[in-house]
Tab-separated table of C-alpha atoms in Angstrom:
chain	number	residue	atom	x	y	z
A	1142	MET	CA	-41.341	13.337	4.634
A	1143	ASP	CA	-39.838	14.532	1.388
A	1144	GLY	CA	-38.992	11.211	0.024
A	1145	HIS	CA	-35.331	11.879	-0.522
A	1146	ALA	CA	-32.585	10.038	1.440
A	1147	HIS	CA	-30.670	12.182	3.916
A	1148	PRO	CA	-27.011	12.387	3.761
A	1149	HIS	CA	-25.075	9.824	5.905
A	1150	PHE	CA	-22.021	10.969	7.356
A	1151	PRO	CA	-19.295	8.251	6.664
A	1152	GLY	CA	-17.655	6.571	9.535
A	1153	ILE	CA	-13.871	7.542	10.199
A	1154	GLY	CA	-11.916	4.447	9.160
A	1155	PHE	CA	-8.280	3.533	9.566
A	1156	ARG	CA	-7.113	4.918	6.217
A	1157	ASN	CA	-8.749	8.242	6.950
A	1158	LEU	CA	-6.858	8.250	10.294
A	1159	LYS	CA	-3.638	7.091	8.874
A	1160	SER	CA	-3.828	9.798	6.031
A	1161	ALA	CA	-4.608	12.485	8.532
A	1162	PHE	CA	-1.564	11.190	10.725
A	1163	SER	CA	0.715	11.194	7.928
A	1164	ALA	CA	-0.176	14.654	6.782
A	1165	ALA	CA	0.124	15.996	10.328
A	1166	LEU	CA	3.316	14.283	10.920
A	1167	CYS	CA	4.886	15.923	7.719
A	1168	ALA	CA	3.450	19.388	8.919
A	1169	ALA	CA	5.164	18.829	12.131
A	1170	ILE	CA	8.394	17.711	10.713
A	1171	TYR	CA	8.298	20.673	8.337
A	1172	PHE	CA	7.482	23.302	10.991
A	1173	LEU	CA	10.365	22.080	12.972
A	1174	ILE	CA	12.738	22.578	10.092
A	1175	ASP	CA	11.116	25.984	9.309
A	1176	ARG	CA	9.986	24.931	5.891
A	1177	ASN	CA	6.537	25.115	4.104
A	1178	PRO	CA	4.850	21.616	4.475
A	1179	THR	CA	2.220	21.900	1.631
A	1180	PHE	CA	3.802	19.641	-1.005
A	1181	ALA	CA	4.872	17.126	1.617
A	1182	CYS	CA	1.383	16.886	3.172
A	1183	ILE	CA	0.003	16.570	-0.312
A	1184	GLY	CA	2.448	13.767	-1.086
A	1185	ALA	CA	1.459	12.110	2.255
A	1186	VAL	CA	-2.343	11.975	1.493
A	1187	TYR	CA	-1.545	10.778	-2.049
A	1188	GLY	CA	0.709	8.201	-0.596
A	1189	MET	CA	-1.735	6.593	1.712
A	1190	GLY	CA	-3.462	3.571	0.333
A	1191	ASN	CA	-5.462	0.734	1.745
A	1192	ASP	CA	-2.313	-1.560	1.923
A	1193	MET	CA	1.313	-1.337	0.839
A	1194	GLY	CA	0.657	-2.230	-2.655
A	1195	HIS	CA	-2.047	0.533	-3.046
A	1196	SER	CA	0.222	2.941	-1.232
A	1197	TRP	CA	3.180	2.350	-3.685
A	1198	GLN	CA	0.755	2.685	-6.679
A	1199	GLN	CA	-0.817	5.935	-5.371
A	1200	GLY	CA	2.415	7.470	-3.995
A	1201	GLY	CA	4.384	6.170	-6.895
A	1202	ASN	CA	2.042	8.012	-9.280
A	1203	ARG	CA	2.543	11.261	-7.380
A	1204	LEU	CA	6.231	10.855	-6.987
A	1205	ILE	CA	7.083	9.683	-10.356
A	1206	GLY	CA	4.791	12.207	-11.930
A	1207	THR	CA	6.415	15.015	-9.855
A	1208	ILE	CA	9.911	13.796	-10.703
A	1209	ILE	CA	9.236	13.595	-14.511
A	1210	GLY	CA	7.079	16.942	-14.579
A	1211	GLY	CA	9.982	18.661	-12.499
A	1212	PHE	CA	12.887	17.720	-14.599
A	1213	LEU	CA	11.020	18.176	-17.930
A	1214	GLY	CA	9.669	21.756	-16.646
A	1215	MET	CA	13.377	22.650	-15.801
A	1216	GLY	CA	14.552	21.612	-19.042
A	1217	LEU	CA	11.794	23.356	-20.912
A	1218	PHE	CA	12.154	26.504	-18.873
A	1219	TRP	CA	15.822	26.498	-19.470
A	1220	PHE	CA	15.298	26.280	-23.036
A	1221	TYR	CA	12.747	29.192	-22.839
A	1222	LEU	CA	15.325	31.329	-21.174
A	1223	LEU	CA	17.758	30.603	-24.052
A	1224	ILE	CA	15.234	32.018	-26.509
A	1225	ASP	CA	14.190	34.809	-24.266
A	1226	PRO	CA	16.755	35.490	-21.441
A	1227	PRO	CA	14.782	38.017	-19.400
A	1228	GLY	CA	11.765	35.703	-19.543
A	1229	GLU	CA	9.260	38.411	-20.572
A	1230	ARG	CA	7.616	36.889	-23.605
A	1231	ARG	CA	5.421	34.384	-21.720
A	1232	ALA	CA	3.643	33.523	-24.786
A	1233	LEU	CA	6.588	31.397	-25.908
A	1234	LEU	CA	5.676	29.008	-23.154
A	1235	ILE	CA	2.496	27.877	-25.139
A	1236	PRO	CA	4.150	25.715	-27.685
A	1237	LEU	CA	6.611	24.559	-24.830
A	1238	THR	CA	3.514	23.302	-22.843
A	1239	PHE	CA	2.198	21.283	-25.911
A	1240	VAL	CA	5.692	19.726	-26.289
A	1241	GLY	CA	6.034	19.317	-22.400
A	1242	VAL	CA	2.824	17.445	-22.241
A	1243	VAL	CA	3.360	15.068	-25.122
A	1244	VAL	CA	6.801	14.145	-23.894
A	1245	LEU	CA	5.497	13.816	-20.247
A	1246	ILE	CA	2.821	11.236	-21.554
A	1247	CYS	CA	5.446	9.361	-23.547
A	1248	LEU	CA	7.902	9.245	-20.523
A	1249	ALA	CA	5.197	8.044	-18.180
A	1250	GLN	CA	4.149	5.406	-20.479
A	1251	MET	CA	7.893	4.335	-21.079
A	1252	PHE	CA	8.474	3.988	-17.200
A	1253	HIS	CA	5.289	2.087	-17.025
A	1254	TRP	CA	3.480	4.830	-14.751
A	1255	PRO	CA	0.790	6.062	-17.028
A	1256	THR	CA	-1.110	7.452	-14.076
A	1257	ALA	CA	1.821	9.745	-13.293
A	1258	VAL	CA	0.450	11.999	-16.139
A	1259	GLN	CA	-1.809	14.160	-13.965
A	1260	PRO	CA	0.391	14.979	-11.236
A	1261	GLY	CA	3.372	15.475	-13.655
A	1262	SER	CA	1.511	17.719	-15.837
A	1263	VAL	CA	0.485	19.919	-12.714
A	1264	VAL	CA	4.164	20.247	-11.745
A	1265	LEU	CA	5.121	21.042	-15.409
A	1266	CYS	CA	2.432	23.608	-15.645
A	1267	ILE	CA	3.348	25.301	-12.427
A	1268	ILE	CA	6.987	25.615	-13.246
A	1269	LEU	CA	6.328	27.036	-16.766
A	1270	PHE	CA	3.479	29.407	-15.726
A	1271	ASN	CA	3.797	30.172	-12.022
A	1272	THR	CA	7.357	30.110	-10.934
A	1273	PRO	CA	9.631	33.111	-11.110
A	1274	VAL	CA	12.444	33.095	-13.437
A	1275	ASP	CA	15.112	33.170	-11.042
A	1276	THR	CA	13.750	30.223	-8.927
A	1277	TYR	CA	12.367	27.620	-11.327
A	1278	VAL	CA	15.210	25.081	-10.638
A	1279	SER	CA	15.043	25.275	-6.718
A	1280	TYR	CA	11.254	25.204	-6.863
A	1281	ALA	CA	11.218	22.026	-9.022
A	1282	LEU	CA	13.741	20.344	-7.015
A	1283	ASN	CA	12.105	21.341	-3.655
A	1284	ARG	CA	8.791	20.255	-5.045
A	1285	MET	CA	10.303	16.725	-5.848
A	1286	VAL	CA	12.035	16.380	-2.471
A	1287	ASP	CA	8.789	17.641	-0.575
A	1288	THR	CA	6.637	15.225	-2.503
A	1289	GLY	CA	9.030	12.314	-1.793
A	1290	VAL	CA	9.145	13.037	1.980
A	1291	GLY	CA	5.289	12.971	2.146
A	1292	VAL	CA	5.062	9.834	0.042
A	1293	VAL	CA	7.636	8.035	2.163
A	1294	VAL	CA	6.052	9.122	5.499
A	1295	SER	CA	2.803	7.716	4.383
A	1296	MET	CA	4.427	4.398	3.416
A	1297	VAL	CA	6.289	4.079	6.604
A	1298	ILE	CA	2.862	4.790	8.341
A	1299	ASN	CA	1.204	2.167	6.352
A	1300	TYR	CA	4.041	-0.245	6.827
A	1301	LEU	CA	3.977	0.195	10.613
A	1302	LEU	CA	0.255	0.229	10.859
A	1303	PRO	CA	-1.185	-2.240	8.442
A	1304	ARG	CA	-4.913	-2.693	8.265
A	1305	GLU	CA	-4.536	-6.393	9.707
A	1306	ARG	CA	-2.797	-5.057	12.709
A	1307	LEU	CA	-5.172	-2.245	13.317
A	1308	ASP	CA	-8.225	-4.681	12.717
A	1309	ARG	CA	-6.612	-6.850	15.541
A	1310	TRP	CA	-6.180	-3.937	17.988
A	1311	LYS	CA	-9.761	-2.935	17.275
A	1312	ALA	CA	-11.091	-6.477	17.993
A	1313	ALA	CA	-9.135	-6.776	21.204
A	1314	LEU	CA	-10.428	-3.369	22.404
A	1315	GLN	CA	-13.964	-4.357	21.550
A	1316	ALA	CA	-13.346	-7.858	23.368
A	1317	ARG	CA	-12.241	-5.995	26.579
A	1318	ARG	CA	-15.300	-3.685	26.288
A	1319	GLY	CA	-17.573	-6.685	26.110
A	1320	ARG	CA	-16.297	-8.200	29.438
């Protein structure tokens, strides 16, 4: 033997299954309405916690951050287009990014969601640097809605299938097998 511990594949727990189910449910819903499910699925995975309190915290971080970053990104991009209507001098976005991140952090703290800074910054930067000039508003609004759908789906799944209920079902199945 080489003296090193071999990696152990972790078991598949209830949170893992509920996260996968939430993401797959979002994907199915979005395929039915012919819409890209990416951000709803991300919201679903972020929104799944060990219990409802943890789901609220995790999903709330993602949703509140996305909303703050989305509205802030729209406002800053609108201001950028006032200065440069064709949207061709992208270097002007650098100081707006600085201002945006400072304001985002202040807003997250003001709303008592300091852990919303990271997801909010992601949305802010995507809107500023990776969204076409003519679609920045619809992109931001769609991102907020899609994230909200994913978070809500996870919270509903977590509410309907709390760990305590799943543990009881698992124990009942094991008891039946043991007979």
